[in-house]
Tab-separated table of C-alpha atoms and ligand atoms in Angstrom:
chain	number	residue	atom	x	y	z
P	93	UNK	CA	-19.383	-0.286	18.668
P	94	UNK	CA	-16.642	-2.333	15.855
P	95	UNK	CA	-16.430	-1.249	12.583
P	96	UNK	CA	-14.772	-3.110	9.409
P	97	UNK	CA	-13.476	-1.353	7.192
P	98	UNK	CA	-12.863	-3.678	4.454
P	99	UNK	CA	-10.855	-2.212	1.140
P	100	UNK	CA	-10.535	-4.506	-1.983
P	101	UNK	CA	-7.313	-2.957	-3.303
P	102	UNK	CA	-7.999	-1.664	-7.082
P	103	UNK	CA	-11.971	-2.855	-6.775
P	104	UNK	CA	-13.380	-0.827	-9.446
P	105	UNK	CA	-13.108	-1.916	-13.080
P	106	UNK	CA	-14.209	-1.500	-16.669
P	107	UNK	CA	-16.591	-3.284	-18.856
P	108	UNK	CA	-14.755	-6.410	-20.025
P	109	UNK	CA	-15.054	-8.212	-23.660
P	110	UNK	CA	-14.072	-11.351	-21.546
P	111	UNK	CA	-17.314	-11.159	-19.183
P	112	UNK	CA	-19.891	-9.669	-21.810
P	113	UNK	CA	-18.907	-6.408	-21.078
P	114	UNK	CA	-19.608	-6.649	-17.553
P	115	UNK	CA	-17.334	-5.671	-14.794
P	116	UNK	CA	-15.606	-8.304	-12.115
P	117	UNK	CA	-17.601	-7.361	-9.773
P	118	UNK	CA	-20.932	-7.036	-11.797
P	119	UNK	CA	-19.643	-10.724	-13.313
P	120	UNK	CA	-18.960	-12.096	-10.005
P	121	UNK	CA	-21.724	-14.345	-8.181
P	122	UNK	CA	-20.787	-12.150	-5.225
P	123	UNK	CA	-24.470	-12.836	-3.454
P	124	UNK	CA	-22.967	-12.118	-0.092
P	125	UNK	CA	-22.125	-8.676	-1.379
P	126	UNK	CA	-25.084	-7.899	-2.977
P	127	UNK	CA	-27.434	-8.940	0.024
P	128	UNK	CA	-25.673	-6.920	2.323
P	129	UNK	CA	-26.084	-3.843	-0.526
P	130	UNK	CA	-30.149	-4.736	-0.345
P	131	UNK	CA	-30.085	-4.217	3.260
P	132	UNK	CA	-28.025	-0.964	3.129
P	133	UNK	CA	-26.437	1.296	1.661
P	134	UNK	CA	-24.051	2.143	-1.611
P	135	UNK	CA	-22.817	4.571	-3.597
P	136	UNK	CA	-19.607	5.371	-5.848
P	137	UNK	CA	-16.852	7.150	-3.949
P	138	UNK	CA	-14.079	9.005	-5.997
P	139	UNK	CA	-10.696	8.481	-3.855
P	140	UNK	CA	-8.723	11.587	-4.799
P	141	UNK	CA	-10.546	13.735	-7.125
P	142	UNK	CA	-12.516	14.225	-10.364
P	143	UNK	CA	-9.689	12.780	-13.068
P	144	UNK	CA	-6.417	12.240	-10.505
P	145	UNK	CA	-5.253	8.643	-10.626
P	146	UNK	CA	-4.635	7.863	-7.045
P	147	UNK	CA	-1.901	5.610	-6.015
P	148	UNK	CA	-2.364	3.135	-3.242
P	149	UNK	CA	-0.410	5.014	-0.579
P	150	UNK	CA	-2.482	8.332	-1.313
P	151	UNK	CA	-5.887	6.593	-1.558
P	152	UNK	CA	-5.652	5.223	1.882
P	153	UNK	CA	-4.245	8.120	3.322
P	154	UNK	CA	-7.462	9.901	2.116
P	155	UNK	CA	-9.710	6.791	3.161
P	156	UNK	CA	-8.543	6.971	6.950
P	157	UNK	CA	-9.497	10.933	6.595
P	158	UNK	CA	-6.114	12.501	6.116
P	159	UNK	CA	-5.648	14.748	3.260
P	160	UNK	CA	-2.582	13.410	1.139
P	161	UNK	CA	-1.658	16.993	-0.067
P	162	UNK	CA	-1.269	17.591	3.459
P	163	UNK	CA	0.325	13.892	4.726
P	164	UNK	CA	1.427	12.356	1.340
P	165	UNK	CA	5.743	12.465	2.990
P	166	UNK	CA	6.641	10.079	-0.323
P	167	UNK	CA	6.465	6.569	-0.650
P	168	UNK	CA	9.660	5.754	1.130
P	169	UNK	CA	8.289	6.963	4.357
P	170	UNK	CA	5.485	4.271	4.744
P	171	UNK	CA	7.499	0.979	3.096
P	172	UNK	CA	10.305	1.941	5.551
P	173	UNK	CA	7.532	1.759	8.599
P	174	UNK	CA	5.890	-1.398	6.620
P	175	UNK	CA	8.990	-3.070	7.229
P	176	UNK	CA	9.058	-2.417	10.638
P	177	UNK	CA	11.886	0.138	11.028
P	178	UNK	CA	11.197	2.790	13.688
P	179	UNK	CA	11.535	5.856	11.769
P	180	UNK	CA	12.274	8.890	13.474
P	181	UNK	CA	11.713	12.915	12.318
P	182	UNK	CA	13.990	13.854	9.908
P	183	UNK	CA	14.930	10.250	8.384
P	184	UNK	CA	14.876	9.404	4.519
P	185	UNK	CA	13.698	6.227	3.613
P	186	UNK	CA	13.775	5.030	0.112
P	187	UNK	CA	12.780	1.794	-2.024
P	188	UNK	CA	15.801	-0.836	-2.755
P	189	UNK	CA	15.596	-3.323	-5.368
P	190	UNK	CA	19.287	-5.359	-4.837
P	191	UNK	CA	20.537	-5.884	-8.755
P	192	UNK	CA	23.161	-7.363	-11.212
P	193	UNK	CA	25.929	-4.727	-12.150
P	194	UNK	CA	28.861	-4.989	-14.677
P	195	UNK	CA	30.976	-2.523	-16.451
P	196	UNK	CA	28.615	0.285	-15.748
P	197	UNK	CA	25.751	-1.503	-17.132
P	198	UNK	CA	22.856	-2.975	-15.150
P	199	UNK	CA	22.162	-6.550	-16.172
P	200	UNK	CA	19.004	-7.194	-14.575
P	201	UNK	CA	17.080	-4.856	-12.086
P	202	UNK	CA	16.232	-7.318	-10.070
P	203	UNK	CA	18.856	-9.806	-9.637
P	204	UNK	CA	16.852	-12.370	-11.428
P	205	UNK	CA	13.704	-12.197	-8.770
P	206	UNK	CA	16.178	-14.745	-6.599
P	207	UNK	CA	16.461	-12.991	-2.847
P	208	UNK	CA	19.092	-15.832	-2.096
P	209	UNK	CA	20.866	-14.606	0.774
P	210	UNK	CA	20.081	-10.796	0.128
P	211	UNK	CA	18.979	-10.658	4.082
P	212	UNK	CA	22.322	-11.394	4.758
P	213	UNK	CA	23.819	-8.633	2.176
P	214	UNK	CA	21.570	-5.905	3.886
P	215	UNK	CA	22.673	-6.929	7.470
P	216	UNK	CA	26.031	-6.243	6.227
P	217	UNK	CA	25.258	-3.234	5.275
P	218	UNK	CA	23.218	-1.579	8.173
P	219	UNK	CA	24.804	0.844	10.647
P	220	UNK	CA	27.113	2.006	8.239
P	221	UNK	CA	27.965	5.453	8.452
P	222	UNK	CA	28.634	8.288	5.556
P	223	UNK	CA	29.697	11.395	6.019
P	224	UNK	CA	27.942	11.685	9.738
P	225	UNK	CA	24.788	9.865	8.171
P	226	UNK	CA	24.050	6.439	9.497
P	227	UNK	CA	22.380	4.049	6.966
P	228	UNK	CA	19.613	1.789	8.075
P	229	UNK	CA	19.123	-1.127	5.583
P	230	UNK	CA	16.358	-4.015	5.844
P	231	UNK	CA	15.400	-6.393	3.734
P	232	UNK	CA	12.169	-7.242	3.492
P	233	UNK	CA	11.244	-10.014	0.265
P	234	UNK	CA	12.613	-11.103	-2.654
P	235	UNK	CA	14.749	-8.750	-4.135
P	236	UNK	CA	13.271	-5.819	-2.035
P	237	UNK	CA	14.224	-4.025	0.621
P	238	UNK	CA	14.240	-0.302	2.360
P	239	UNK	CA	17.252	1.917	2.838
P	240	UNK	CA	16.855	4.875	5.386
P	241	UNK	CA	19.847	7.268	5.735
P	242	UNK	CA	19.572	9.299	9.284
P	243	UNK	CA	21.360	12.379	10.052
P	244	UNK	CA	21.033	16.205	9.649
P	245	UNK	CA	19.770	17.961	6.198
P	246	UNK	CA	18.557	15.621	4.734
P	247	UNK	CA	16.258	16.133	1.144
P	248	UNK	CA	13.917	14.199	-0.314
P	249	UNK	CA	13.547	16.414	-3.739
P	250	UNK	CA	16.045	14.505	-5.129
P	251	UNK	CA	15.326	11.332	-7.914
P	252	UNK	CA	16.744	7.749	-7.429
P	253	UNK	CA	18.991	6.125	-9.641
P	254	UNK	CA	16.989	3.168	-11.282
P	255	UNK	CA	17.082	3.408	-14.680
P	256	UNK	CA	13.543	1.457	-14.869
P	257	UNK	CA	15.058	-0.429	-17.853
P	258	UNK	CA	18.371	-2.640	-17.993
P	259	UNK	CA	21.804	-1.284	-19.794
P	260	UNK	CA	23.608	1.875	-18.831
P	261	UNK	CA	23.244	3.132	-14.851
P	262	UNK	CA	21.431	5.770	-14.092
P	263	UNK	CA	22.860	8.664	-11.539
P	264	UNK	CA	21.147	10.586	-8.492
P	265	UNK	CA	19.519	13.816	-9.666
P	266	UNK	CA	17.911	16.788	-7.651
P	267	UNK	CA	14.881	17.770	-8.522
P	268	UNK	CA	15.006	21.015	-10.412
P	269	UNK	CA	14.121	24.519	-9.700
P	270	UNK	CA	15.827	23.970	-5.894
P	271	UNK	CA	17.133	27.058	-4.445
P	272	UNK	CA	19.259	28.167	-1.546
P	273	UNK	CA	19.085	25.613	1.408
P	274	UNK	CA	17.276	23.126	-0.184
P	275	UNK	CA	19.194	22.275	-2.791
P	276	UNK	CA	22.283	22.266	-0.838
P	277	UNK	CA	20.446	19.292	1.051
P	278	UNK	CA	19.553	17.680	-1.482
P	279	UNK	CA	23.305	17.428	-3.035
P	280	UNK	CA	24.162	16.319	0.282
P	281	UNK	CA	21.798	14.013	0.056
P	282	UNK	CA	22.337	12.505	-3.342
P	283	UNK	CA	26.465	12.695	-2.519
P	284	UNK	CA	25.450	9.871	0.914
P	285	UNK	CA	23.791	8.351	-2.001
P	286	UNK	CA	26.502	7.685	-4.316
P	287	UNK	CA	28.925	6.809	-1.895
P	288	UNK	CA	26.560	4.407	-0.340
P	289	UNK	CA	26.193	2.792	-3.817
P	290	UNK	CA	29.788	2.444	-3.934
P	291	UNK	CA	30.359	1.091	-0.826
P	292	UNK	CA	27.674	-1.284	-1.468
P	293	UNK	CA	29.348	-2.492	-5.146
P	294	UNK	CA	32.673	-3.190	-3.176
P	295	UNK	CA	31.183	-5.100	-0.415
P	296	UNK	CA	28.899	-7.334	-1.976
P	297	UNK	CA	30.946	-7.742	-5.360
P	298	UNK	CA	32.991	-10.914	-4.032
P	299	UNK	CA	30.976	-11.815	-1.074
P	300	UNK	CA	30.890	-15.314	0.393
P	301	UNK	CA	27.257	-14.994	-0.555
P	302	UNK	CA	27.742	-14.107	-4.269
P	303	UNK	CA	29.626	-17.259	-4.774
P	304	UNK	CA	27.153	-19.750	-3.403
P	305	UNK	CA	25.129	-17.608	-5.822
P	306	UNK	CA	26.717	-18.674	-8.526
P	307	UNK	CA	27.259	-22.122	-7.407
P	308	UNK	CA	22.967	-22.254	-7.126
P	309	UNK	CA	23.491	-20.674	-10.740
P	310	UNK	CA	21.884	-17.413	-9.516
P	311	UNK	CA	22.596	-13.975	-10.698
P	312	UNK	CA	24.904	-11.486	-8.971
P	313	UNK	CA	23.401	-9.180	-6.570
P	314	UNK	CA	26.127	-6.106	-6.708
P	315	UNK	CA	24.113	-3.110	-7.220
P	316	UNK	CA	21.209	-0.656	-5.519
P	317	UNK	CA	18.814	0.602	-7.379
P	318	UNK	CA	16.750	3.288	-5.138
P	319	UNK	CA	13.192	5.225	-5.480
P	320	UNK	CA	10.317	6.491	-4.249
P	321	UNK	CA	12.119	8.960	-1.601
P	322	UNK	CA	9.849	10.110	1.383
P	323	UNK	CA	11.205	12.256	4.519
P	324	UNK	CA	9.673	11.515	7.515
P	325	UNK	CA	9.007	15.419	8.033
P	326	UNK	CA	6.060	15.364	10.209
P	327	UNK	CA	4.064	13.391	12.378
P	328	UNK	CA	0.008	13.441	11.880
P	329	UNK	CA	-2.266	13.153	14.977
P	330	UNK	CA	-2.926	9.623	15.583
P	331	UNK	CA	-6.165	8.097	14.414
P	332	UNK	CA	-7.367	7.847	17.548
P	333	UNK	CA	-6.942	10.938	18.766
P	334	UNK	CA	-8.512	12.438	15.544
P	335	UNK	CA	-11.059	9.925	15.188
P	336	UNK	CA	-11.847	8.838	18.518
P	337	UNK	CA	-11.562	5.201	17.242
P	338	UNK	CA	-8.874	2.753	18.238
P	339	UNK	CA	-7.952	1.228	15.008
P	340	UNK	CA	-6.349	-2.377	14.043
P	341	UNK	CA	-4.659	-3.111	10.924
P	342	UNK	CA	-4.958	-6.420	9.166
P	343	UNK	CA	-3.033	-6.544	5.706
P	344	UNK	CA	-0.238	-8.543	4.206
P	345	UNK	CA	1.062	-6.103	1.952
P	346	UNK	CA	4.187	-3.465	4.040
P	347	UNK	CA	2.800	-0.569	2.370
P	348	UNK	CA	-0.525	-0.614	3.595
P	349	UNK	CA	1.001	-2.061	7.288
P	350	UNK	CA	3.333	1.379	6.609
P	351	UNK	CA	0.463	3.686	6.587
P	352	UNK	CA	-1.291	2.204	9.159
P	353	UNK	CA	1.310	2.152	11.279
P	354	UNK	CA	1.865	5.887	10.256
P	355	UNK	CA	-1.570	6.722	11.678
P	356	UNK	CA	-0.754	4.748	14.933
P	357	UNK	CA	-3.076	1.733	14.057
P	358	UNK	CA	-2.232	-1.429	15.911
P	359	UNK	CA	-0.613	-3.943	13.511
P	360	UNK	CA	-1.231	-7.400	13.686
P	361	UNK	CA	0.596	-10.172	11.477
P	362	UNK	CA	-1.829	-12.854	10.229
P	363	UNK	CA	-0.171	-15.926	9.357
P	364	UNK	CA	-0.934	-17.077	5.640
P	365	UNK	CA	-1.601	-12.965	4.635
P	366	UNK	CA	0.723	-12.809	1.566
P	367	UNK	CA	-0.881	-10.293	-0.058
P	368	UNK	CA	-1.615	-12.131	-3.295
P	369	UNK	CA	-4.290	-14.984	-4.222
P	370	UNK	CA	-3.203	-17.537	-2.396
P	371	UNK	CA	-3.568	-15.041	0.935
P	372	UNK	CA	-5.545	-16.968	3.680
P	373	UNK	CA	-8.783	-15.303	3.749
P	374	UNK	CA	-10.025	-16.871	6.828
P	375	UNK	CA	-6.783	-16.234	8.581
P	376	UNK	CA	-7.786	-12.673	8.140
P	377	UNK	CA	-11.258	-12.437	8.948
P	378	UNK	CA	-11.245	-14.245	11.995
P	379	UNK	CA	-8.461	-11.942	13.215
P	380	UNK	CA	-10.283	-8.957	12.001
P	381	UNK	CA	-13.317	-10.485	14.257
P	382	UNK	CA	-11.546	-11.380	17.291
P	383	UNK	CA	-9.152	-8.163	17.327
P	384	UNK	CA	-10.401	-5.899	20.414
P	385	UNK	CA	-10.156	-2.739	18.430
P	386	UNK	CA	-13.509	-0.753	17.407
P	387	UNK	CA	-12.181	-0.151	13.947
P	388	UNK	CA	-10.825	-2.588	11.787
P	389	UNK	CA	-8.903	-1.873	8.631
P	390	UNK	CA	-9.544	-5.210	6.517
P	391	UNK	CA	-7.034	-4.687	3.525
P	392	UNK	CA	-7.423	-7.308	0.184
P	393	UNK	CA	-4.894	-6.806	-2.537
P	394	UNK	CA	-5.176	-9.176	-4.493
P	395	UNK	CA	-8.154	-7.707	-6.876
P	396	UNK	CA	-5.433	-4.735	-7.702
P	397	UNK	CA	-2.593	-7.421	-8.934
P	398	UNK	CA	-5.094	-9.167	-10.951
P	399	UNK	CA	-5.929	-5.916	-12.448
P	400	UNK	CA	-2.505	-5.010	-13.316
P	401	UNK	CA	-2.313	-8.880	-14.984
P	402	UNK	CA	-5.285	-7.852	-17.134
P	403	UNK	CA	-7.287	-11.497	-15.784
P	404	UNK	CA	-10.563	-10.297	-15.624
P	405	UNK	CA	-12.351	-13.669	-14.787
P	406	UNK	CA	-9.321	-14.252	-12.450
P	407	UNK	CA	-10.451	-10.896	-10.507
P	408	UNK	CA	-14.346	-12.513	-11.014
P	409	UNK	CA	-13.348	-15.191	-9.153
P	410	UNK	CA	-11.182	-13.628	-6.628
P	411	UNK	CA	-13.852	-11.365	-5.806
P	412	UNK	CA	-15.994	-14.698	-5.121
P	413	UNK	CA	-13.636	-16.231	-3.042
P	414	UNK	CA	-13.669	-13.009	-0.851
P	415	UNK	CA	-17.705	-13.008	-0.691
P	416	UNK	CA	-17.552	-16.906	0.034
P	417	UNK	CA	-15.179	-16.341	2.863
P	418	UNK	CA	-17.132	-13.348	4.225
P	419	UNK	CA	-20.326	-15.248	4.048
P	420	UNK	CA	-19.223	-18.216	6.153
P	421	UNK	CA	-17.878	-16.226	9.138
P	422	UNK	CA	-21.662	-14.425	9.025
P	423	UNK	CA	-19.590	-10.821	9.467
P	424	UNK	CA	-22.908	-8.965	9.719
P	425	UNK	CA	-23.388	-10.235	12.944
P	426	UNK	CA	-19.874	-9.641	14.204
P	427	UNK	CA	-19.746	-6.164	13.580
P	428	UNK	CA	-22.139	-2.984	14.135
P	429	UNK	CA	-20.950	-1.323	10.928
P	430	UNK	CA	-19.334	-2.914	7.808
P	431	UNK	CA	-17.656	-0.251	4.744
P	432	UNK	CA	-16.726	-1.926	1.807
P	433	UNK	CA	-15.256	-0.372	-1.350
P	434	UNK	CA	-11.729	-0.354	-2.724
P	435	UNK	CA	-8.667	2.674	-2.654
P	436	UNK	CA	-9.392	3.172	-6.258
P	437	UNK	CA	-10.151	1.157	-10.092
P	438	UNK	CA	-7.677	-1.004	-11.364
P	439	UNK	CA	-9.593	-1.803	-14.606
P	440	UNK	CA	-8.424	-5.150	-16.452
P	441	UNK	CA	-8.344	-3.482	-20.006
P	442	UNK	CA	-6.177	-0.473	-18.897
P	443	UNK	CA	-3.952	-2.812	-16.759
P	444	UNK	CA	-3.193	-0.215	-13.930
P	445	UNK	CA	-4.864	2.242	-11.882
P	446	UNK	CA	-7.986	5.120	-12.798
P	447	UNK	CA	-9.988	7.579	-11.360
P	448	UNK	CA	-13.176	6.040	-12.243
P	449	UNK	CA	-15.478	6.049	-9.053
P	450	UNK	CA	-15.748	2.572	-7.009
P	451	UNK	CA	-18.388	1.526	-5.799
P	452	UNK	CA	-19.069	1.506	-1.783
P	453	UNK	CA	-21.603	0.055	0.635
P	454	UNK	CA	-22.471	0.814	4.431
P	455	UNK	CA	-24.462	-2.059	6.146
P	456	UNK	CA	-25.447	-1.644	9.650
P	457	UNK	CA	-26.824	0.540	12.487
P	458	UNK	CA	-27.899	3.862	10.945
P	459	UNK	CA	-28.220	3.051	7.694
P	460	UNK	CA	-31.022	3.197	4.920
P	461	UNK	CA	-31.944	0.730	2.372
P	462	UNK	CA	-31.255	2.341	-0.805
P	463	UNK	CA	-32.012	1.348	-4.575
P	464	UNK	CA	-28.327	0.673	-5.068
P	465	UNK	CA	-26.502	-2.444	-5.360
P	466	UNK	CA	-22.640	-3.401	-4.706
P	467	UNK	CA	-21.644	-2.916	-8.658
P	468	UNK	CA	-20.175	-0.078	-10.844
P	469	UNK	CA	-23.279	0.329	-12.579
P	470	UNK	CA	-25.820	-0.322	-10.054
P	471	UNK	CA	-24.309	1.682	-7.061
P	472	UNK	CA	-25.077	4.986	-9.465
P	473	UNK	CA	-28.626	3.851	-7.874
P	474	UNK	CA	-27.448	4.373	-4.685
P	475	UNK	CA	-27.612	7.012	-2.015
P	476	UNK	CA	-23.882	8.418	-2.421
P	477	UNK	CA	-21.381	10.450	-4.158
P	478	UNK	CA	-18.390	11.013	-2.581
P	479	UNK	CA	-14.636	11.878	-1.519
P	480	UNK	CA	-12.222	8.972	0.507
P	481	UNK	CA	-12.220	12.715	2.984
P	482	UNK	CA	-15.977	11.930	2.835
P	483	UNK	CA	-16.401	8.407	4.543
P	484	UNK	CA	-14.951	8.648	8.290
P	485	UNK	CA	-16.955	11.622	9.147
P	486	UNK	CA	-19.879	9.337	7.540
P	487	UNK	CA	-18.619	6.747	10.152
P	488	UNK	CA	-18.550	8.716	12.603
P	489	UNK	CA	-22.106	10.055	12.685
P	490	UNK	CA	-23.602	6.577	12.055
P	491	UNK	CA	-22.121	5.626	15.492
P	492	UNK	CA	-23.751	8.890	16.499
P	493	UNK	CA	-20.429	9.863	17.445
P	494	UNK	CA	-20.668	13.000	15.051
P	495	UNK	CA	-20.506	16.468	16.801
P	496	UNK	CA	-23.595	18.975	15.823
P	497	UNK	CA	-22.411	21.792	13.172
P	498	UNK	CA	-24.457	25.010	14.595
P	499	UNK	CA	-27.117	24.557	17.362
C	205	ZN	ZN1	-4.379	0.360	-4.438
């Protein structure tokens, strides 16, 4: 038996002024979509709960059946394993943006966008050591990377030191209301942090690279600005071995690669899988078809960007070009059982994430035809309501794989 699981990051949307108050995917000529709905299926699926805006990380946590309360270790945890660091029990990892810095003032949080020889400034970087903690530092694009410190005592209640707007630097904080052992951690922690941000200032500040930087008329990368702090605390039972599935990741964004990878899916890398519009569709699906696994994770993301852009036709048509692609490669016949739904609503008019429901169909062995289609509106027709926590067990029984509750 192969699955595909196939999430449309940020999926669910509002009514739209643009598309006569219709949603994307209600606007969409998506007929791909909406015969597979006829022959199956749908329902609306809330990813967290009732009113709780789920981020990205959390909602596919809860999609692959692991409680985020229980497994949500911070954001850090699944860029660094994204990126393709080995993390190990007990490491911090943390989001790095590389920026320009000058008399105490950030200039631009980004280092104008321009990742010019940044790989090079995180190499240098890497296997530094402070204070008995060595620091693991990767770029990965643009002007992004991941930092991971690794040593003993370690905290991640602490809060980064972007500023989130440009002007006067912002310093490490722990979180408040730490107590005893824990906060002494987490001072540790934030005091690796400053000096690392010190070191880094000196090293990079009249690098070989900063000049040809100026030279190309680029801005200065000096500066670290660091969030979204997750300790690799624990490590979850593998998919497999909780699911009984063997599972395959196909996704160009590192965050969804991260928690994939987190779960022990297999990763692959699909050449032309960017993550944004221009991602090669095909590229994908015909991995996703050919990969030996019996369940493949199938991960869009370009319907969330447009979201957060507000284009509402652009999402239309994106949606489209996903239906066309689908379509063509006939995936009803590849696999036995095809999910499709998104991690949660990025509605054009709000411009970032919701809790309102998104809508999800099942097409394939075990499944009913319902009155429900593949739209916000339409899948209210259909035969569920339900949690992310709801839809592996769902999975599992229609590959009768489901043990009996009772006798
Ligand atoms: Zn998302």
């Amino acid at each position: 038996m192969k699955v595909l699981f196939l999430i449309m990051d940020g999926l669910g949307d509002l009514p739209n002024q643009v598309l006569d108050k219709k949603t994307p995917l209600e606007f969409a000529k998506a007929h791909y979509f909406k015969k597979l709905a006829k022959d199956g299926e749908t329902g609306l699926m809330t990813t967290i709960d009732y009113g709780v805006v789920p981020g990205s990380d959390t909602a596919h946590l809860a999609l692959f059946g692991y409680d985020p309360k229980e497994w949500y270790l911070g954001r850090g945890v699944y860029e660094a394993l994204g990126a393709g660091i080995e993390l190990r029990e007990g490491d911090l990892a943390l989001r790095a943006n590389v920026a320009t810095f000058k008399n105490g003032k950030i200039l631009d949080r980004r280092a104008g966008r321009n990742g010019f020889g940044v790989k090079e400034l995180f190499k240098e970087i890497n296997g530094l050591e402070i204070d008995g903690v060595k620091i693991i530092a990767k770029h990965t694009v643009e002007h992004r990377g991941v930092i991971v410190l690794r040593g003993k005592d370690l905290s991640k209640e602490i809060v980064g030191n972007d500023p989130h707007k440009i002007g006067k630097i912002k310093d490490f904080e722990i979180k408040k209301g730490l107590k005893g052992k824990e906060k002494e951690k987490a001072l540790f922690t934030i005091d690796v942090l400053r000096k690392l941000i010190e070191t880094v200032n000196k090293k990079w500040e009249n690098n070989s690279i900063n000049k040809e930087r100026e030279k190309k008329g680029l801005k200065k990368v000096n500066y670290l600005l660091l969030r979204g702090p997750g300790l690799l605390s624990k490590k979850p039972l593998s998919f497999e071995k909780k699911w009984g599935l063997k599972a395959a990741c196909i996704a160009g964004g590192a965050l969804y690669k991260g928690v994939a990878k987190f779960l022990g899916f297999n990763i692959y890398d699909v050449p032309g899988a960017t993550g944004d519009t221009h991602t090669n569709l095909e590229n994908k699906v015909k991995y996703a078809i050919e990969a030996r696994e019996n369940f493949v994770f199938l991960h869009i993301k370009a319907t969330d960007s447009l979201g957060h852009d507000g284009k509402a036709l652009e999402k239309a048509r994106f949606i489209e070009k996903v239906d066309n692609v689908l379509k063509k490669f006939e995936i009803h016949k590849e696999f036995d059982l095809i999910f499709v739904s998104g991690d949660h609503s990025t509605p054009c008019v709000k411009r970032e994430h919701s809790s309102d429901p998104v809508p999800l169909l099942f097409y394939g062995v075990n499944t009913r035809k319902d009155l429900g289609n593949f739209t916000e509106t339409e899948a209210a027709l259909g035969t569920y309501r339900v949690k992310a926590l709801d839809i592996l067990p769902i999975i599992l029984d229609k590959l009768e794989l489901a043990k009996k509750y009772g006798a």
